[in-house]
XYZ file of C-alpha atoms in Angstrom:
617
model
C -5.584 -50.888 65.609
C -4.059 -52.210 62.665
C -3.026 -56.009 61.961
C -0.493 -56.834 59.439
C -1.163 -60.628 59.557
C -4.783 -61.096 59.934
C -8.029 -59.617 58.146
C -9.844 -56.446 60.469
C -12.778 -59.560 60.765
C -10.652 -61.720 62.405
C -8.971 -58.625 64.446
C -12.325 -57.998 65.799
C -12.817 -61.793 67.029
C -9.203 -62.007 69.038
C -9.955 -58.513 70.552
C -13.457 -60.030 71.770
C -11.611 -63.010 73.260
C -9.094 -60.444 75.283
C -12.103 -58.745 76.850
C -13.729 -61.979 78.040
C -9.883 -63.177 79.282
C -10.455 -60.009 81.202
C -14.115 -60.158 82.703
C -12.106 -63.779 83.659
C -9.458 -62.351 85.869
C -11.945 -59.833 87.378
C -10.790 -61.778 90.959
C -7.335 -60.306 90.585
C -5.920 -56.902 91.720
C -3.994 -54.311 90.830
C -0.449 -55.311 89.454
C -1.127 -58.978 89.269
C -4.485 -59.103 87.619
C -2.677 -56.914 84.698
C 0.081 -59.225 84.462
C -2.026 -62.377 84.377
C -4.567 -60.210 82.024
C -1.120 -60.175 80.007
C -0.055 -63.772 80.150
C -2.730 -65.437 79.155
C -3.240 -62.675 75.973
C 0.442 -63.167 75.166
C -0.511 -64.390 71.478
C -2.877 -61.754 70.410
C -0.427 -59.118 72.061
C 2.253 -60.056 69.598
C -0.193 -60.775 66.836
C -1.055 -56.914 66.916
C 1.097 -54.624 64.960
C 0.593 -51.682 67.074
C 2.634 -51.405 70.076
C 1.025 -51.588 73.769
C 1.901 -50.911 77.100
C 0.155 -51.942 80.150
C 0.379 -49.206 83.642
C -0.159 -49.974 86.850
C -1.374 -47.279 89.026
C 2.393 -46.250 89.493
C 2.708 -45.364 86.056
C 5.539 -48.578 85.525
C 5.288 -51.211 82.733
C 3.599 -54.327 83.929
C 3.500 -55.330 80.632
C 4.718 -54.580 76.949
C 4.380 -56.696 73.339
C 7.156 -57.022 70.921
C 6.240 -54.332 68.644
C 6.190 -51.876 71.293
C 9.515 -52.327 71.732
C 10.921 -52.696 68.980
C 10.037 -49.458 68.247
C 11.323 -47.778 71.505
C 14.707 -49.676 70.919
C 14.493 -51.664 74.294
C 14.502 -55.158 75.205
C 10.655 -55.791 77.120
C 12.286 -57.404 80.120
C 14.346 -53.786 79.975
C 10.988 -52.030 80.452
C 8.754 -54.214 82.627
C 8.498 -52.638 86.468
C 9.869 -48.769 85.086
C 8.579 -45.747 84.902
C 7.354 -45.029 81.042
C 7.427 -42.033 81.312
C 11.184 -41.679 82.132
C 12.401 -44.203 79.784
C 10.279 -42.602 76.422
C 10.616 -39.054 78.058
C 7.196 -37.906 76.146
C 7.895 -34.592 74.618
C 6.231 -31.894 72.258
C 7.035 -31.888 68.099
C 8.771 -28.877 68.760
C 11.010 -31.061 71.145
C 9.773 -29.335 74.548
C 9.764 -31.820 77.598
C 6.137 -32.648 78.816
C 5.976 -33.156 82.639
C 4.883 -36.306 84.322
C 2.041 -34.852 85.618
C 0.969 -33.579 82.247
C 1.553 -36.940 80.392
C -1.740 -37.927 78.915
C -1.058 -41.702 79.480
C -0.811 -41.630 83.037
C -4.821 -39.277 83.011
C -6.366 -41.604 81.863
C -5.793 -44.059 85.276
C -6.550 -40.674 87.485
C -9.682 -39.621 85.638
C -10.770 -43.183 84.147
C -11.404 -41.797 80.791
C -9.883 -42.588 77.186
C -7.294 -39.594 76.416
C -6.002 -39.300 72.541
C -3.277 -38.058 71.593
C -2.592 -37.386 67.506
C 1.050 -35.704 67.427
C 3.737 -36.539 70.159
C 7.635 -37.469 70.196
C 8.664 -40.837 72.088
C 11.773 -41.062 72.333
C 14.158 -43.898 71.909
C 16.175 -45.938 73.740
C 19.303 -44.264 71.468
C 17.972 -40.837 72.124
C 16.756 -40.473 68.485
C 12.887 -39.618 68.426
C 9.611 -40.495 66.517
C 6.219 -39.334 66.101
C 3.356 -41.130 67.398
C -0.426 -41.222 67.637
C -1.160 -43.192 70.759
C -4.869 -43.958 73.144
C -4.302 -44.064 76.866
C -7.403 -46.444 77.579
C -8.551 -46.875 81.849
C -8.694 -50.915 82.625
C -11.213 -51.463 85.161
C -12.101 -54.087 87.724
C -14.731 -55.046 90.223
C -17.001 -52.451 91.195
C -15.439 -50.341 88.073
C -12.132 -50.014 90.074
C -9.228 -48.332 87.810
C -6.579 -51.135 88.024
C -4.386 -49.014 85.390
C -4.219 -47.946 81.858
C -3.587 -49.534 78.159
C -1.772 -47.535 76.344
C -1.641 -48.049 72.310
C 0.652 -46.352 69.871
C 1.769 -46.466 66.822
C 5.011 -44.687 65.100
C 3.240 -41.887 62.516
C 6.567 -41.126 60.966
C 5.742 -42.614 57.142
C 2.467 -40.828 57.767
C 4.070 -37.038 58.743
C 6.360 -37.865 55.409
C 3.300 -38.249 53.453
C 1.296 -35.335 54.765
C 4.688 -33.481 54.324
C 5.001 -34.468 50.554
C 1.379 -33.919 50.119
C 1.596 -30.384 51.591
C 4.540 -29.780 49.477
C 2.826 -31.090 46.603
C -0.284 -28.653 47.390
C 1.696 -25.817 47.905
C 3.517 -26.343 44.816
C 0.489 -26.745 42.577
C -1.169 -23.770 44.117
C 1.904 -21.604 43.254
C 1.856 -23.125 39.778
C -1.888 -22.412 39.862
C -1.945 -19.094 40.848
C 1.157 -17.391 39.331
C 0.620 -19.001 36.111
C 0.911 -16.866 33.094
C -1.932 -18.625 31.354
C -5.654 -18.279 32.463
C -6.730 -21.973 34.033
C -10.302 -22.536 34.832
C -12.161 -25.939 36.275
C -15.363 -26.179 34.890
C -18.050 -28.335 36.222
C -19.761 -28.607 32.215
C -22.664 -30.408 32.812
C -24.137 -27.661 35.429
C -22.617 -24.727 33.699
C -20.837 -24.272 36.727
C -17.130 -22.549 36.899
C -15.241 -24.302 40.157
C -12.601 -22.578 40.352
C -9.956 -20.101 38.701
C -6.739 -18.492 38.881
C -6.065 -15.058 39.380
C -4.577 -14.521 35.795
C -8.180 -15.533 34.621
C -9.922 -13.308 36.880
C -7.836 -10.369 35.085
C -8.214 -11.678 31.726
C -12.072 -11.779 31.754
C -12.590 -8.877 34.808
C -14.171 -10.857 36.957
C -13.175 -11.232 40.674
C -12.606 -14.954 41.946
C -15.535 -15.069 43.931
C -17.380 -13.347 40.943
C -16.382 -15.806 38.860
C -17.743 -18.974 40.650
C -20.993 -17.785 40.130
C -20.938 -16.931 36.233
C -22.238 -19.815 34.138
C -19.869 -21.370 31.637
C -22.134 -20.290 28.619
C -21.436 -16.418 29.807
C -17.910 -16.749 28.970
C -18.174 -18.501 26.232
C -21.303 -17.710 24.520
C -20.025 -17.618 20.957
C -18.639 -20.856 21.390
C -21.138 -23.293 22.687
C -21.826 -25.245 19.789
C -17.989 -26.002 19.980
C -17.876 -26.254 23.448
C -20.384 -29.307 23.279
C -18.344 -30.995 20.727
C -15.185 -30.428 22.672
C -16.514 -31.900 25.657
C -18.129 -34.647 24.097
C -14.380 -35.743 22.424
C -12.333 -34.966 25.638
C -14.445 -37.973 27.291
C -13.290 -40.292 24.659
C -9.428 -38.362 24.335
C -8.733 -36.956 27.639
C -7.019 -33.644 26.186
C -7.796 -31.496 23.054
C -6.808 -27.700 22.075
C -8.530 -25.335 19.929
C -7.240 -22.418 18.103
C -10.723 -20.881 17.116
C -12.646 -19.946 20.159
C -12.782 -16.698 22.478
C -13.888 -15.655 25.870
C -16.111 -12.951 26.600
C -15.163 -10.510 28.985
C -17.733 -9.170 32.205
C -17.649 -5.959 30.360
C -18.985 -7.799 26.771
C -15.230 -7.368 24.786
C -14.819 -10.880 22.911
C -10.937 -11.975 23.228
C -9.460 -14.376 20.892
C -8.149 -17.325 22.498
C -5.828 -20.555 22.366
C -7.512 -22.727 24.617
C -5.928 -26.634 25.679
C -8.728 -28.694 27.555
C -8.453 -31.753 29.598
C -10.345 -33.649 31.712
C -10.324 -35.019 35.612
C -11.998 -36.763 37.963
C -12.895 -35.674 41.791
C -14.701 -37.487 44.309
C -16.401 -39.872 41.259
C -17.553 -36.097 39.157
C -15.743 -35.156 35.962
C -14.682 -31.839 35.763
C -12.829 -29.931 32.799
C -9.985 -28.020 33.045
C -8.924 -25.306 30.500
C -5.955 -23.664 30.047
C -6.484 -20.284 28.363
C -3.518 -17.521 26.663
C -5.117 -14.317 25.318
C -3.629 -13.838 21.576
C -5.512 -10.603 20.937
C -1.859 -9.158 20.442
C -0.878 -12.412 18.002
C -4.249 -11.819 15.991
C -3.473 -8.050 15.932
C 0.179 -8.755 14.507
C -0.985 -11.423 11.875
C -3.771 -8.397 11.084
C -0.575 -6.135 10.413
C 1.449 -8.933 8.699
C -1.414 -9.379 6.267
C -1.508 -5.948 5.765
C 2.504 -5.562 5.667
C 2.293 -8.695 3.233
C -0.254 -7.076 0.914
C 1.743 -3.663 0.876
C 4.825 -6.344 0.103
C 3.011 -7.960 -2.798
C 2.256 -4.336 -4.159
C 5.604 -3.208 -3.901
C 7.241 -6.459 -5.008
C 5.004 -6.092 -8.638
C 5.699 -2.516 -8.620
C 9.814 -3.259 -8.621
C 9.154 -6.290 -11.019
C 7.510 -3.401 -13.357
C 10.413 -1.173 -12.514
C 12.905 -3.932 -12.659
C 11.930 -4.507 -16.632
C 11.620 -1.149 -17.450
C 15.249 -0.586 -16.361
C 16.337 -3.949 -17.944
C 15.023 -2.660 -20.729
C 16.245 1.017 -20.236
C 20.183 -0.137 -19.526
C 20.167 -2.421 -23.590
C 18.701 1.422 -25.283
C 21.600 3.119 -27.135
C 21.846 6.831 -25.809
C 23.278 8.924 -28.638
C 26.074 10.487 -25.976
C 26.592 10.017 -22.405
C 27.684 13.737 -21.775
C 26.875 16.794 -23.462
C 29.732 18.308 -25.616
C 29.600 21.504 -26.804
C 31.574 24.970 -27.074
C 28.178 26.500 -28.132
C 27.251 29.559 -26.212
C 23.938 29.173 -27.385
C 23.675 25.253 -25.293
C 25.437 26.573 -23.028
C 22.405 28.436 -21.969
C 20.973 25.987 -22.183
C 22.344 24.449 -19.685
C 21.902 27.073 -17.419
C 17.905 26.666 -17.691
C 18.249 23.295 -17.162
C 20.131 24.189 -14.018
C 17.577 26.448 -12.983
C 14.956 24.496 -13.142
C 16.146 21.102 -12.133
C 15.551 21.813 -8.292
C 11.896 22.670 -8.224
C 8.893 20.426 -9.419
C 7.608 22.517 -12.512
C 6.880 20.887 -15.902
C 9.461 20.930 -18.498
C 8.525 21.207 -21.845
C 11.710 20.366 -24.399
C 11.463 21.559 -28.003
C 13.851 21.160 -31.088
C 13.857 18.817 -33.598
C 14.639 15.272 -33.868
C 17.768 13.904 -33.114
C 19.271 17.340 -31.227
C 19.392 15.450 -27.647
C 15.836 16.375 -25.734
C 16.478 12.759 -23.656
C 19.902 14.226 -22.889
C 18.444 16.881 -21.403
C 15.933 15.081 -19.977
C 18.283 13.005 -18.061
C 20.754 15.769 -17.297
C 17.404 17.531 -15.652
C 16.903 14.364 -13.690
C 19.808 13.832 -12.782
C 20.308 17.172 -10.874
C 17.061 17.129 -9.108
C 15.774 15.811 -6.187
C 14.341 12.909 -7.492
C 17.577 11.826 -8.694
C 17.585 8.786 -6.040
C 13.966 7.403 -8.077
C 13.696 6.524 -11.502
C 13.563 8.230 -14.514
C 10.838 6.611 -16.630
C 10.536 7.136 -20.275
C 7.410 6.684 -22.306
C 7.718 7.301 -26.190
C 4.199 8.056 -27.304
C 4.818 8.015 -30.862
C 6.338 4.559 -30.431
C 3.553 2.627 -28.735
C 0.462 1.608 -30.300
C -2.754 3.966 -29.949
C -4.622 1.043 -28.214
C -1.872 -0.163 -25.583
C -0.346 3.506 -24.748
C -3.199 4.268 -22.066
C -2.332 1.032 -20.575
C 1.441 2.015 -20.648
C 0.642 4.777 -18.926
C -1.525 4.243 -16.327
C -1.561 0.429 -16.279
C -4.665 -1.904 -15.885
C -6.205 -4.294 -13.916
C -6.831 -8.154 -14.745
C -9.279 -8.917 -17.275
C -9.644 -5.083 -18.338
C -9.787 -6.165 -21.474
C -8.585 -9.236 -23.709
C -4.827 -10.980 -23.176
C -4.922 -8.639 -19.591
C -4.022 -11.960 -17.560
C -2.574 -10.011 -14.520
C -2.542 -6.322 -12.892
C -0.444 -4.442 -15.227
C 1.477 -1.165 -13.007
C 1.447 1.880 -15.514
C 4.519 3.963 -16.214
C 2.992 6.433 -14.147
C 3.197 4.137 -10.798
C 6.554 3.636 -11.756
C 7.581 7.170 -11.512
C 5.971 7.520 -8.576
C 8.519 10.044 -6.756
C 10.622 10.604 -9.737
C 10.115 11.272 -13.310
C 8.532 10.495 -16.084
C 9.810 11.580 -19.355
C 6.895 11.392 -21.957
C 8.926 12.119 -25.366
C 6.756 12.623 -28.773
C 4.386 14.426 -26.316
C 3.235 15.646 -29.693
C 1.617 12.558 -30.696
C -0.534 11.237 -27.913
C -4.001 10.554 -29.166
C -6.350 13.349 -27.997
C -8.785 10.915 -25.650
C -5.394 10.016 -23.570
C -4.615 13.997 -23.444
C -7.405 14.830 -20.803
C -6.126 12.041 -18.558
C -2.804 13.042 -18.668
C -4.230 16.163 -18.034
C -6.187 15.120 -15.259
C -2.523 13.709 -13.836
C -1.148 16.844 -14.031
C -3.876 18.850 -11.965
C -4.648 16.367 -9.678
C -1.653 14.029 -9.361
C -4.153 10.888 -9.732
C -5.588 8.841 -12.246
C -7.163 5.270 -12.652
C -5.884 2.076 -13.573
C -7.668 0.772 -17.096
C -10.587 -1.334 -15.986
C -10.180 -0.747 -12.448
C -12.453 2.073 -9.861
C -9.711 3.101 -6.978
C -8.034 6.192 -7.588
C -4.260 6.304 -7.466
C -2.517 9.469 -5.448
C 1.125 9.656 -7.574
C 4.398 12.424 -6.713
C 5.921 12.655 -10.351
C 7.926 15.440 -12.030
C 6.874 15.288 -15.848
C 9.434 16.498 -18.233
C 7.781 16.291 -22.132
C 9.537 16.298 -25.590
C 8.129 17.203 -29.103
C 9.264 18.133 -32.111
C 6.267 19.458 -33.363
C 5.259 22.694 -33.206
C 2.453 22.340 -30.694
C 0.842 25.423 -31.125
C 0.227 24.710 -34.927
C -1.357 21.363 -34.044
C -3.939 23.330 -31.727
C -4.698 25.362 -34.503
C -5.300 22.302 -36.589
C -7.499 20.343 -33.424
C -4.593 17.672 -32.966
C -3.478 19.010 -29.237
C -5.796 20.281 -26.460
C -4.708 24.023 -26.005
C -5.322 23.457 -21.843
C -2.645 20.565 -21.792
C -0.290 22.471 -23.809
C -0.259 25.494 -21.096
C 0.224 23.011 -18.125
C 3.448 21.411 -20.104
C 4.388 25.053 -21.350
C 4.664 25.817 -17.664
C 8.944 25.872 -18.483
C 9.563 25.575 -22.124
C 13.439 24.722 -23.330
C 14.081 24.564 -26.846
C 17.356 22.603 -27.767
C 18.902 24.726 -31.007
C 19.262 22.503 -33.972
C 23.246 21.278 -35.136
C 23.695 23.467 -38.096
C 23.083 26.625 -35.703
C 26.139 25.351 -33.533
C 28.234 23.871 -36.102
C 31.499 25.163 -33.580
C 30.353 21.795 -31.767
C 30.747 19.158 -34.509
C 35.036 18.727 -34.413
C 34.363 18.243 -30.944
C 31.270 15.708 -31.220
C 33.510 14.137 -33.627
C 35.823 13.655 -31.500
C 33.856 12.220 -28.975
C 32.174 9.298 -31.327
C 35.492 8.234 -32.918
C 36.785 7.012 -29.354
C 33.440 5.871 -28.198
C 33.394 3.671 -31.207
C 37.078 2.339 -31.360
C 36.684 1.178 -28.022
C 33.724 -1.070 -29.288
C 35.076 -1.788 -32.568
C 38.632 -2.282 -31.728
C 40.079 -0.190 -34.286
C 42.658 3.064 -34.225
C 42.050 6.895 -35.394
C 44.961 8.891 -35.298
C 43.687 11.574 -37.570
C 41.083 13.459 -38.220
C 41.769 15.490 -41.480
C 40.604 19.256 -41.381
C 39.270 19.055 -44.833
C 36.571 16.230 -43.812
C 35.808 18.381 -40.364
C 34.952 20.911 -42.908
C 32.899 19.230 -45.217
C 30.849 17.998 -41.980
C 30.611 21.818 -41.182
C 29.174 22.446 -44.471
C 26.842 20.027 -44.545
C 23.253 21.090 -43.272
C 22.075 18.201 -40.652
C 18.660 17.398 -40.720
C 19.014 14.652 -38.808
C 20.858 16.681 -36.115
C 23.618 15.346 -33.595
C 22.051 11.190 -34.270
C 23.124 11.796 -38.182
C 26.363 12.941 -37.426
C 27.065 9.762 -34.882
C 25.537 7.044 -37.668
C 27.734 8.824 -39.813
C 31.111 8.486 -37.982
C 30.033 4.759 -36.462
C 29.868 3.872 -40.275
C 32.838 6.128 -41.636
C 35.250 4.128 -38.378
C 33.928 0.912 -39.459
C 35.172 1.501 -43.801
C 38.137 3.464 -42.672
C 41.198 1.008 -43.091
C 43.849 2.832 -41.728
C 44.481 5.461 -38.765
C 43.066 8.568 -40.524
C 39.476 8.886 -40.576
C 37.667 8.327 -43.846
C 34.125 9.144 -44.552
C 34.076 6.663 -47.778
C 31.176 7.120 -49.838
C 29.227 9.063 -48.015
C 28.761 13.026 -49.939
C 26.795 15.715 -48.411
C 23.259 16.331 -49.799
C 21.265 18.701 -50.340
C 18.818 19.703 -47.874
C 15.550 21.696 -47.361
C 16.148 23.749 -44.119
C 13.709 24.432 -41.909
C 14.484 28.232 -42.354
C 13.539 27.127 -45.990
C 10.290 25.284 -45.057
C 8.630 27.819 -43.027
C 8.044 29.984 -46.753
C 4.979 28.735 -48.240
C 3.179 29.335 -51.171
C -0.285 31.422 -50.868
C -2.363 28.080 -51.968
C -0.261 26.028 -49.227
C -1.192 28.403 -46.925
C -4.839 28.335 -48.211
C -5.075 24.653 -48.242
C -3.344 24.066 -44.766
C -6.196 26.850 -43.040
C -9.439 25.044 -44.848
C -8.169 21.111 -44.116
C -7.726 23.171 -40.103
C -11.498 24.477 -40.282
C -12.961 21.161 -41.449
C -11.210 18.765 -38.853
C -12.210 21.427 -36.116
C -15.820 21.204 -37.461
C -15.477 16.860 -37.770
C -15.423 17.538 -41.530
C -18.645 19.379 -41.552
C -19.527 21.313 -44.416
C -23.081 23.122 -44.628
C -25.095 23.706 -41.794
C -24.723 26.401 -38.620
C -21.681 25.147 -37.524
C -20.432 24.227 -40.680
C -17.351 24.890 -42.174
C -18.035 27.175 -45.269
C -19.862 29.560 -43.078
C -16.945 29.558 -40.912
C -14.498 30.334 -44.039
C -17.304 32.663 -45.468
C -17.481 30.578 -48.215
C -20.961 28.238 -50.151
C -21.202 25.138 -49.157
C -21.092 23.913 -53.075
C -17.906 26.294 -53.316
C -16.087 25.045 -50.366
């Protein structure tokens, strides 16, 4: 019994002094040895905070203490001399009516023997009901005669709350427990001993649960111990930590990266940790990819800077035209080879002399093709210096050589899917010939200073005005790279052999440049079309466009003046090509000797080549 008011000590004491107030009245009987019993232990019945009720034989109230009561919502005069039974109507917690003779407070005056009940309903004088936990306790007398029962109860209802919230609680933490999305282990640390586990961690690792209470700790975690230790040692001091850098190991050996939060509780006095685990094998496999994404990024990113200048650069050049003008039969075909050609991925090879519109072409070809959606890259070899042009072309790596602060991408890279246009093809040093060579066969090359190969798609369209064939014979142009560029030769027919096309090319420059010079030609007098016609143009279609920019810029009126500017006199090619027998002579010997590296005498020298003595030669 429990007593609000006094210590369990001193509940002990008055509880002694009731039994002795009994052994006292052992001269009574029945009903009136009970009620006495009650009289004189009046106090400590109302000091106890438990109700009681006192049975005669009969099963009526002889006698009942305040609390009791109270709690059954009648008066204690109310209930002395009834039936308890009828008034508290004892039923089931289900609500069920127990019978009289089945009430275990009256047994226990019929069998002399305590009877407990933990879980009944007693029902109130206001017909509402509670739960109690009650002792029906036999009184005895002389010669151990049952004079009647005690009966002690108390109301349980706080109690059934509690165990209801607490079930509640349970049930709601195994739920959270068991469907949670994260792995969640209890681990007894200090004897390597897992306690217990969700089902999400008994998929993760393979394990079943029961499997998993007996593997140790360091079998899950055995590249992680070291950690482990430290982590256990700080979550005494912290309570909670989390750790980005550890793994679990799987039954079947397969190490899986993990996130894993830690914190610590207590149970019966024993500290346990409890970890909450998330698999990020499919985070670590996506930052793999971004990496990977992110490198292919920062290669593409320098590759469109590269482009991104080259084009800057490309849109400030000065074409000579932006279309091709002619009435020439002769371009006109032309045309129709570039036409022919445009759709397919052979090498081009563009002839004619300087200034008769092989980039035109080249464009015009590009333009048409495939490719046209990728760039058109142009590389002037006679332009760039011999000891930067490989690095033009096929770009270098950091610290290939001096002032080569960052990865340089080559033209090459640049073209990669498109074309590259490699104009003075002519005069590309002979070392850089069986590279591009290589390019050609292959489609790869290397980066100055670097070891990877490079796989590149690029249509190559070459220019000269040289007569490459000569320059074999004379050792300045590998003969194997001039068949792999001769694969589709065009040669672009000089302006004096088209002369039909100049009034029309005339035409054409005098409104490109009043547009940018803001000025007006009306006329364009037939006598100065026909002076241009005479004239012989060794400087091709870009001579007769300096020659108009300058004649629109003196002319002070609408008609077109060429000022000062008087036809010369020209050597023609047609002229060139006769030679004198000592030309001819000299230009065969000076071939012989830079074939031989200047070698004179010997086997291999050059005057037994010629026929000739050494002292003659």
């Amino acid at each position: 019994m429990k007593d609000e008011n006094k210590t369990k000590k001193e509940l002990i004491i008055e509880l002694k002094k009731l039994r002795e107030k009994i052994t006292q009245l052992g001269s009574l009987t029945g009903k009136d040895k009970i009620g006495q019993l009650y009289h004189d232990c009046e106090l400590i019945l109302k000091s106890v905070g438990e109700g009681i009720y006192g049975l005669d034989m009969n099963g009526n109230t002889v006698f009942v203490n305040e609390p009791a009561a109270k709690m059954v919502g009648w008066k204690p005069k109310e209930l002395i001399g009834k039936s308890q039974h009828r008034l508290i109507h004892h039923t089931k917690p289900d609500g069920t009516r127990i019978h009289e003779k089945d009430c275990s407070i009256y047994a226990a005056f019929k069998d002399g023997k305590e009877h407990r009940v933990d879980d009944e309903l007693f029902w109130r004088k206001d017909g509402s009901s509670f739960p109690v936990e009650y002792l029906s306790a036999p009184i005895f007398g002389e010669k151990e005669q049952l004079l009647g029962s005690v009966v002690t109860f108390m109301d349980i209802t706080e109690r059934r709350q509690a165990e209801a919230m607490l079930r509640e609680s349970e049930n709601r933490f195994t739920s959270i427990f068991n469907f949670a999305k994260d792995s969640i282990f209890i681990l007894d640390w200090e004897n390597d001993i897992i306690v217990e586990a969700n089902p999400k961690a008994s998929e993760l690792l393979g394990y079943s649960k029961e499997q998993l209470k007996k593997t140790p700790i360091s079998k899950i975690h055995p590249n992680d111990l070291t950690n482990m230790s430290k982590i256990w040692k700080e979550i005494q001091t912290t309570g909670t930590t989390s750790s980005e850098d550890l793994s679990c190991t799987t039954k079947d050996n397969k190490v899986i990266p993990a996130d894993i939060s830690f914190s610590m509780i207590t149970l019966s006095g024993s500290k346990y940790l409890v970890s909450y685990v998330r698999d990020i094998s499919e985070r670590k496999r996506a930052e793999k990819a971004l990496k990977g994404a992110m490198e292919e990024v920062k290669e593409l990113k320098i590759r469109l800077e590269a482009e991104n200048v080259y084009l800057q650069e490309e849109i400030k050049l000065q074409h000579g035209f932006e279309n091709i003008i002619t009435g020439y039969k002769g371009l006109r075909g032309v045309m129709k080879k570039v036409e022919q050609v445009a759709p397919t991925d052979s090498t081009v090879l563009l002839t004619g002399e300087t200034g008769t519109g092989k980039e035109l072409f080249a464009r015009a070809l590009h333009e048409i093709s495939d490719r046209a959606d990728r760039p058109l890259v142009k590389v002037n070899c006679a332009a760039l210096p011999t000891t930067l042009i490989e690095s033009e072309l096929f770009g270098h790596e950091k610290g290939a050589f001096t002032g080569a602060i960052s990865r340089k991408v080559g033209r090459f890279e640049l073209a990669d899917g498109g074309t590259i246009f490699l104009d003075e093809i002519g005069a590309l040093p002979l070392n850089l010939q069986a590279k591009l060579l290589r390019v050609l066969q292959d489609k790869e090359f290397e980066r100055l200073g670097g070891t990877g190969t490079i796989k590149v798609d690029v249509r190559i369209i070459a220019a000269t005005n040289r007569d490459l064939e000569k320059a074999i014979g004379m050792g300045e142009f590998r003969d194997d790279l001039y068949y792999r560029l001769n694969v589709f030769p065009i040669n672009i027919p000089p302006l004096r052999e088209r002369k039909e096309d100049i009034p029309l090319l005339v035409q054409h420059f005098v409104q490109k440049y009043a547009a940018r010079l803001n000025t007006k030609i009306d006329t364009l007098p037939k006598s100065l079309i026909n002076t241009l016609k005479d004239y012989g143009w060794p400087g091709n279609v870009r001579e007769l466009e300096n020659i108009i920019e300058r004649s629109m810029i003196t002319s002070t009126g609408p008609i077109l003046d060429l000022g000062e500017w008087e036809p010369r006199e020209v050597l023609t090619n047609k002229d060139s090509q006769i030679s004198t027998l000592r030309e001819i002579e000299t230009e065969h010997i000076l071939c012989i000797l830079k074939r031989t590296g200047w070698k004179v005498s010997g086997e291999k020298g050059a005057a037994k080549i010629l026929g000739l003595k050494s002292p003659t030669l």
